[in-house]
Short mmCIF file of C-alpha atoms in Angstrom, two decimals:
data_model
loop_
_atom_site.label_atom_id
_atom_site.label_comp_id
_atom_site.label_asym_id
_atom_site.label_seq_id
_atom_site.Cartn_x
_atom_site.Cartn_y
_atom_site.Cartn_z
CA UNK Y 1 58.06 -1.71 95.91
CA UNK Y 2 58.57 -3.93 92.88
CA UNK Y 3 61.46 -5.67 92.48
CA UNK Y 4 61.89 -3.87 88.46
CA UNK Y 5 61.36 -0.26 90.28
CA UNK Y 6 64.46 2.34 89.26
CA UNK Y 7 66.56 3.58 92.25
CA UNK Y 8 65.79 7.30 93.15
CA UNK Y 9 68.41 9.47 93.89
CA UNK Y 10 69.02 13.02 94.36
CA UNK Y 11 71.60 15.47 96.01
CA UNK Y 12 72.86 18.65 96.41
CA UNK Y 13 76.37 20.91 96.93
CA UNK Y 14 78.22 23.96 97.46
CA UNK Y 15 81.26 24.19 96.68
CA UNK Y 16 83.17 27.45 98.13
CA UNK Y 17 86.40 29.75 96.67
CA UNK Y 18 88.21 28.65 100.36
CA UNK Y 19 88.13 25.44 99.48
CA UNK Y 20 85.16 23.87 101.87
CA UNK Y 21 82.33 22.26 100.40
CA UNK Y 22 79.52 20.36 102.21
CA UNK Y 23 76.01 18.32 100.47
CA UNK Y 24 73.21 16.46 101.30
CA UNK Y 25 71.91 13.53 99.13
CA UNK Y 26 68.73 11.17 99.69
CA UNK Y 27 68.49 7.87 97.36
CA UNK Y 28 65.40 5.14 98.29
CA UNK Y 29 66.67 2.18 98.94
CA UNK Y 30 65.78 -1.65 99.38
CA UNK Y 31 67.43 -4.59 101.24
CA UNK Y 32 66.73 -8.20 100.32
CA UNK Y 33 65.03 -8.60 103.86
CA UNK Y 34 62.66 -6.05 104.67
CA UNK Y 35 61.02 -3.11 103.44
CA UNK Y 36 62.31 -0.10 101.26
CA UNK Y 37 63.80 2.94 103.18
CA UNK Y 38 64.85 6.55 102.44
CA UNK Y 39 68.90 6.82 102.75
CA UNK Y 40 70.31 10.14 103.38
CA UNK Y 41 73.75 11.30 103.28
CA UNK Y 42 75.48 14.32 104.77
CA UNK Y 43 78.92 15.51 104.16
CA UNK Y 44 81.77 18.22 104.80
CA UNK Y 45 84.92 18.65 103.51
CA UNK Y 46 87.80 20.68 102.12
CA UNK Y 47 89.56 20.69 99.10
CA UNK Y 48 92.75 22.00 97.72
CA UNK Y 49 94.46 22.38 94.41
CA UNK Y 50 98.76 21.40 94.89
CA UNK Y 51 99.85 23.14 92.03
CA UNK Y 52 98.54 23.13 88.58
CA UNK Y 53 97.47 19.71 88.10
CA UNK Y 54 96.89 18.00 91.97
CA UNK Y 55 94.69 18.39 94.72
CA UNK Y 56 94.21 16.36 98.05
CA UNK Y 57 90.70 16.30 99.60
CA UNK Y 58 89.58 15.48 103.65
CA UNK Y 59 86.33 15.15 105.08
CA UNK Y 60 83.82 13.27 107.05
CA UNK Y 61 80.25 12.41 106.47
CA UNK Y 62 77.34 10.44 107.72
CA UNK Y 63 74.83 8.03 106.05
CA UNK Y 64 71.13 7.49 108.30
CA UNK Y 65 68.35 5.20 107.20
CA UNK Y 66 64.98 5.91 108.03
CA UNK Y 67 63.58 3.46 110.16
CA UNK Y 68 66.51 1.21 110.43
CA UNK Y 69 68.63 2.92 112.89
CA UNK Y 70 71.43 -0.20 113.21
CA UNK Y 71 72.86 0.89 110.01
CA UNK Y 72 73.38 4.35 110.35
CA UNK Y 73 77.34 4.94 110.24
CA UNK Y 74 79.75 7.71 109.64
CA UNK Y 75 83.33 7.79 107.90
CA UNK Y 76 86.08 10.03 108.11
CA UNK Y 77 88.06 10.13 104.17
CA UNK Y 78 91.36 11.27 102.82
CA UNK Y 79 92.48 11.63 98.91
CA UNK Y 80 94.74 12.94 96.33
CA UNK Y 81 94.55 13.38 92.21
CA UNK Y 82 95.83 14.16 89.59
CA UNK Y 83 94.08 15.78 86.16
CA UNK Y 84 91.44 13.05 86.07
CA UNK Y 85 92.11 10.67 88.16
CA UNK Y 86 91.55 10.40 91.52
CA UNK Y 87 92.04 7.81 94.78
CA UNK Y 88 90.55 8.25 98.14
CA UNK Y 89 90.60 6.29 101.74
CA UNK Y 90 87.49 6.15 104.07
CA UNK Y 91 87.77 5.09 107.38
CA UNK Y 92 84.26 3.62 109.57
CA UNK Y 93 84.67 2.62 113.29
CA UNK Y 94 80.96 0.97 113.00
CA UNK Y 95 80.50 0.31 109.05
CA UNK Y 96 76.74 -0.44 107.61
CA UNK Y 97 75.32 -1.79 111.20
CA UNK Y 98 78.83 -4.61 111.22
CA UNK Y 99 79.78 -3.18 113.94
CA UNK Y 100 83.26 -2.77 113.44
CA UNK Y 101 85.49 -0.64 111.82
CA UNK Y 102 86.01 -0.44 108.16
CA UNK Y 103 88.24 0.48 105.36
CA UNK Y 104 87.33 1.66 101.89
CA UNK Y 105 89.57 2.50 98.89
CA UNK Y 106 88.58 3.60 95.92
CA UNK Y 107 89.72 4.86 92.31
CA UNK Y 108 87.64 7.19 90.22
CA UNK Y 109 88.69 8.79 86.92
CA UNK Y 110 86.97 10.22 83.63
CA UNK Y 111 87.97 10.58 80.31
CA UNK Y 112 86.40 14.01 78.11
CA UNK Y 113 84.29 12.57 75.04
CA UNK Y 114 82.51 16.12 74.03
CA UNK Y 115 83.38 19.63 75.82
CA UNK Y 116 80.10 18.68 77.68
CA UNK Y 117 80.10 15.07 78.35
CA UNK Y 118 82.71 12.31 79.87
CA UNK Y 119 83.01 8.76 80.49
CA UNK Y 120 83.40 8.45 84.03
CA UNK Y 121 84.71 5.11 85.68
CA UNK Y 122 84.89 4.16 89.89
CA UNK Y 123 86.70 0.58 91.68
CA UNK Y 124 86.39 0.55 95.30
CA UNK Y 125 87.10 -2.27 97.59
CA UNK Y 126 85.78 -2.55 101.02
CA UNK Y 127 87.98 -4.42 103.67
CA UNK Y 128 87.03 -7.22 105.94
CA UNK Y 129 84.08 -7.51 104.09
CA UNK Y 130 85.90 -8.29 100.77
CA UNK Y 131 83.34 -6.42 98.73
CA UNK Y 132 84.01 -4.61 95.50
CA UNK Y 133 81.73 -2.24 93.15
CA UNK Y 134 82.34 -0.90 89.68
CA UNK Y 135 80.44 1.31 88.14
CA UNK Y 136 80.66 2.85 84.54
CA UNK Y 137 78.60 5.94 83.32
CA UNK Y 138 78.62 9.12 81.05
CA UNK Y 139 78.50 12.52 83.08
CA UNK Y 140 76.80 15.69 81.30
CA UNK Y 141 77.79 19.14 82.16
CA UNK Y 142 74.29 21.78 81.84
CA UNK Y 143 74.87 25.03 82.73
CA UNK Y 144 75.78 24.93 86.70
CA UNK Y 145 74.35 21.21 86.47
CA UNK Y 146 76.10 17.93 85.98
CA UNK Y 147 74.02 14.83 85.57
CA UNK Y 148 75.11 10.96 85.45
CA UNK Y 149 73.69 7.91 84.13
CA UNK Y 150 75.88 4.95 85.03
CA UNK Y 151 75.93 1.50 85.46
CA UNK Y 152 76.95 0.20 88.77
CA UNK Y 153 77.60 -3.58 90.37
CA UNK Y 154 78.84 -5.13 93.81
CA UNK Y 155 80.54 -8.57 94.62
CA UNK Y 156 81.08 -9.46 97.65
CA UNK Y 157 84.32 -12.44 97.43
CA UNK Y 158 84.41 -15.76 99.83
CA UNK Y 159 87.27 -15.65 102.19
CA UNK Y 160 89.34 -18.57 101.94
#
């Protein structure tokens, strides 16, 4: 694989009246040190409208990597939002092959441009590691379909 090669990604979900929803998702993907694998993701959940405007949001779900079994990991997540904005927690005990446990929190919101597209923004920050990502992208709503093309970036920050 070439270093200028585009990411490919590609999921699916169902999303049910109770409030349960579950997906499966499978991206290629490349680390610095070795070969290319296929990533897939699996997830469950419920969701819940509080009222007219908020809604809270549990699940778990797991992450394998073909051929590279030490970084497999699940997560257990909790969030709450409001309108368009959103926060959630994720929890790993054995994060991305570190081998200890994890904690992720993240923002997400989007902002209506057309009745069919928005500007949709994430921050999460991963802790011990002291990572962060960002990423910045328009979302398009087609029929039952909603497709994204964003702009993402991580940094991982020296401890002092």
């Amino acid at each position: 694989m070439q270093d200028d090669e585009l990411p490919v990604l590609a999921g699916v979900n169902i999303d049910f009246a109770s409030g349960l929803y579950a997906g499966l998702s499978a991206a290629r993907v490349r680390f610095d040190y070795t070969r290319s694998s296929a990533m897939a993701t699996a997830y469950a959940g419920y969701a819940r409208r509080l009222g007219r405007d908020w809604n809270v949001d549990a699940g778990v779900s797991a992450i394998r990597f073909n051929g590279l079994r030490n970084y497999d990991y699940h997560e257990v997540y909790a969030g709450a939002g409001v309108e368009r904005l959103g926060m959630r927690i994720s929890v790993s005990p054995h994060y991305f092959g570190v081998g200890g446990r994890t904690v992720y929190v993240e923002l997400n919101g989007s902002r209506a441009l057309t009745p069919e597209i928005d500007l949709v923004a994430h921050v999460g920050y991963l802790d011990p590691q002291a990572r962060s990502d960002v990423k910045v992208g328009l979302s398009a709503a087609i029929e039952a379909w909603t497709v994204q093309l964003a702009w993402s970036a991580t940094r991982f920050w020296p401890r002092a």
